[in-house]
Short mmCIF file of C-alpha atoms and ligand atoms in Angstrom, two decimals:
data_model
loop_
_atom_site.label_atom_id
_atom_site.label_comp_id
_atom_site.label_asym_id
_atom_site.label_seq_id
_atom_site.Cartn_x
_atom_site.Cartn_y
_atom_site.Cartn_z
CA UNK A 1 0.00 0.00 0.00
CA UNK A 2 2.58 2.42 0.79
CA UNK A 3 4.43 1.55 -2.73
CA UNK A 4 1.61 2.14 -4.10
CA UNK A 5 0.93 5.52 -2.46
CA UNK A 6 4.36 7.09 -3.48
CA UNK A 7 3.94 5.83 -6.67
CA UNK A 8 0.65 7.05 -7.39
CA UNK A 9 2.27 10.02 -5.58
CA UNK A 10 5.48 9.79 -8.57
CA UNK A 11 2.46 10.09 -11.44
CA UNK A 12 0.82 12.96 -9.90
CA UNK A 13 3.68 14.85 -9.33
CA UNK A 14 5.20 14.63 -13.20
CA UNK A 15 5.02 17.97 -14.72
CA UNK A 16 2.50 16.88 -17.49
CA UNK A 17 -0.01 15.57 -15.38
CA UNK A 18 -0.41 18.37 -14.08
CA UNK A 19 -0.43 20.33 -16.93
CA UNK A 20 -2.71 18.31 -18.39
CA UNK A 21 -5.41 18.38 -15.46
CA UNK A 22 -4.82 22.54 -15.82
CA UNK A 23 -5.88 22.21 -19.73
CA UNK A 24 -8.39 19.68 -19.00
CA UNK A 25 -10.29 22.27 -16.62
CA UNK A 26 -9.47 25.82 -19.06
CA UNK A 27 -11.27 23.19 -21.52
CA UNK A 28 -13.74 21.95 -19.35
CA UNK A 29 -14.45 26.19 -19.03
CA UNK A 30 -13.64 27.56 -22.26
CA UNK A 31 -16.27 24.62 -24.01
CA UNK A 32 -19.32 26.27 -21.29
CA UNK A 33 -18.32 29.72 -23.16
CA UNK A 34 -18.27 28.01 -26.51
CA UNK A 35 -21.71 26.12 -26.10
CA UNK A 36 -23.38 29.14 -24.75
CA UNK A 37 -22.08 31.09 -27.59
CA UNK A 38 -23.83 29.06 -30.06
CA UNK A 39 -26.99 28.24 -28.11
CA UNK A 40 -27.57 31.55 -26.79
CA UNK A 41 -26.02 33.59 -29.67
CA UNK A 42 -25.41 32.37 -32.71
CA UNK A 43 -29.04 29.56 -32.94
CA UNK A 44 -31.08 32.57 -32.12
CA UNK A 45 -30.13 34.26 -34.95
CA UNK A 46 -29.99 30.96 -36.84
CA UNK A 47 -33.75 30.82 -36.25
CA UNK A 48 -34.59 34.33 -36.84
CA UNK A 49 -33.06 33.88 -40.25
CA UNK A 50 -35.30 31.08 -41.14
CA UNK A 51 -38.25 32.68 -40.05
CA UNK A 52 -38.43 31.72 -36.20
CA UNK A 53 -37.93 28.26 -36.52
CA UNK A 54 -36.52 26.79 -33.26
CA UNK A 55 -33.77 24.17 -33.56
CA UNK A 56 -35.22 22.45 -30.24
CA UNK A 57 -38.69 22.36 -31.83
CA UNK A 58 -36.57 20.77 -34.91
CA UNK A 59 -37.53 16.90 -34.46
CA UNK A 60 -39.26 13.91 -35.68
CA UNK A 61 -41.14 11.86 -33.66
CA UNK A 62 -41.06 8.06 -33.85
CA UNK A 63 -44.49 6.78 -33.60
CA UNK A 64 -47.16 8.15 -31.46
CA UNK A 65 -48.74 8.57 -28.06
CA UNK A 66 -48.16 11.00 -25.11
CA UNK A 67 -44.08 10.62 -25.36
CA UNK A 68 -43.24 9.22 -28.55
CA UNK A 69 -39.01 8.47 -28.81
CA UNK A 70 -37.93 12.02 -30.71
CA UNK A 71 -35.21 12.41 -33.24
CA UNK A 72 -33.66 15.29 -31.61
CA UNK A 73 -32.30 16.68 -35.15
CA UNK A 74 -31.79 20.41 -34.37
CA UNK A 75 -29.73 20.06 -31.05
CA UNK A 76 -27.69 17.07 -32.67
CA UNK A 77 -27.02 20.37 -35.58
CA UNK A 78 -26.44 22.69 -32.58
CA UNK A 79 -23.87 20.11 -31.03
CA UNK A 80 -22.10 19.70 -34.00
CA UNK A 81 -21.87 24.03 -34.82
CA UNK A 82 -20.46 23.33 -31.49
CA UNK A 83 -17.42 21.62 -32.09
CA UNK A 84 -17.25 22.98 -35.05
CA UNK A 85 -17.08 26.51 -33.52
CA UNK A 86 -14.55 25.09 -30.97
CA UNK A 87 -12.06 23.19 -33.59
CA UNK A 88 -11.93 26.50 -35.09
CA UNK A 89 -11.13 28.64 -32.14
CA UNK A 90 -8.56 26.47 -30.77
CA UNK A 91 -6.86 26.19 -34.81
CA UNK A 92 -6.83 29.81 -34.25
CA UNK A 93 -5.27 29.53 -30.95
CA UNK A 94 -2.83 27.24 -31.82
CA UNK A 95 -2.04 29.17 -35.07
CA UNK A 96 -1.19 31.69 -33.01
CA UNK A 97 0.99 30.27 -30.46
CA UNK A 98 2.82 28.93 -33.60
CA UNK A 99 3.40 32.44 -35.38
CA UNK A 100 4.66 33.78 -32.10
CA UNK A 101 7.22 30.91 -31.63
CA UNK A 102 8.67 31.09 -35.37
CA UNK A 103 9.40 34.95 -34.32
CA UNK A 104 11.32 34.14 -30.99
CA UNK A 105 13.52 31.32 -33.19
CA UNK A 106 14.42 33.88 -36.02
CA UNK A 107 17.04 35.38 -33.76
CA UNK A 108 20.15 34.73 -36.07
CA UNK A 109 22.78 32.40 -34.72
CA UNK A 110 26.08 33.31 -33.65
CA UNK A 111 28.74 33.35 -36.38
CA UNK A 112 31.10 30.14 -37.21
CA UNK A 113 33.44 31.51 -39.42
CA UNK A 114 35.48 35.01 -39.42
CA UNK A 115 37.30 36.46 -42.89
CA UNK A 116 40.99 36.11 -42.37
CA UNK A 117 42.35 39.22 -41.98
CA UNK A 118 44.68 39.13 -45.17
CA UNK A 119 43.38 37.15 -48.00
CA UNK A 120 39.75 37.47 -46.94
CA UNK A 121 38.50 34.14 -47.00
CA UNK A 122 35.90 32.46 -44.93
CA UNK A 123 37.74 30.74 -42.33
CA UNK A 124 36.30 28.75 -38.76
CA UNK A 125 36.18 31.24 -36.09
CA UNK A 126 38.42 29.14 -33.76
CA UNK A 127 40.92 29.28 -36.44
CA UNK A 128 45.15 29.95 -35.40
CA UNK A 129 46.25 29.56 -38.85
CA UNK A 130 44.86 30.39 -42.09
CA UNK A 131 43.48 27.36 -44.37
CA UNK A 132 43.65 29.13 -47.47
CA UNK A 133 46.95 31.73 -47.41
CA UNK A 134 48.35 29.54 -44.43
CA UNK A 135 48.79 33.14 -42.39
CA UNK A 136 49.30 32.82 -38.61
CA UNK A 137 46.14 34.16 -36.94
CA UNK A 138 47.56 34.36 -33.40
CA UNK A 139 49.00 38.35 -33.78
CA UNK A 140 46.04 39.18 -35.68
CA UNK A 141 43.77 38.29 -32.74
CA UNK A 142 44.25 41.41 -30.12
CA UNK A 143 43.91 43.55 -32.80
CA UNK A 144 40.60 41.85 -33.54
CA UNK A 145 39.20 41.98 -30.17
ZN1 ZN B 1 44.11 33.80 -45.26
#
């Protein structure tokens, strides 16, 4: 019991479990604004385009009787401008992110090579002698710095 204790203890504590419970619950959240968005926003206008037709009242009913089993039609539509709706906004999101990250990585690298001092050539930067016109390097480097 103990082992298993500290190791459920292990799993809990690993960063990404924990970051994934955190993005579980902004989901969990962010879906609530999402849903009401469409059923409170977006169907209402939905309907008043077509004339007042309510997407709840859009069903077909499966035989007859006081409660007849209903093909729910218009919220099964509603769910799926739903996810829909949320797909997008996290693509967006994401896109985002993305853009932002290529900017912080186009800071240029440092430099490998250096142009030896007296026949010009690209040469490593760590370079003592010259490859190309076989120069020592060593004197030229104070006068570099
Ligand atoms: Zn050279």
């Amino acid at each position: 019991m103990k082992n298993f204790i500290a190791e459920f203890k292990k799993f809990i504590m690993r960063g990404n479990v924990m970051d994934m419970a955190v993005g579980i619950i902004i989901g969990g959240a962010f879906t609530a604004i999402v849903t009401s968005l469409v059923n409170d926003i977006i169907m209402p206008i939905i309907s008043a385009i077509f004339g007042g037709l309510s997407f709840e009242a859009w069903n077909i009913a499966l035989g007859s009787g006081e409660e007849p089993p209903m093909l729910n039609l218009g919220t099964f539509v509603a769910a799926i401008i739903n996810f829909l709706l949320i797909a997008l906004v996290i693509f967006i999101i994401i896109k985002t992110i993305n853009k932002m990250r290529e900017k912080q990585e186009e800071e240029p690298a440092a430099p490998t090579t250096k142009k030896c001092p007296l026949c010009l050539s690209e040469i490593p930067i760590e370079a003592k002698r010259c490859a190309c016109c076989t120069a020592d390097l060593t004197e030229f480097e104070e006068i570099k710095e």
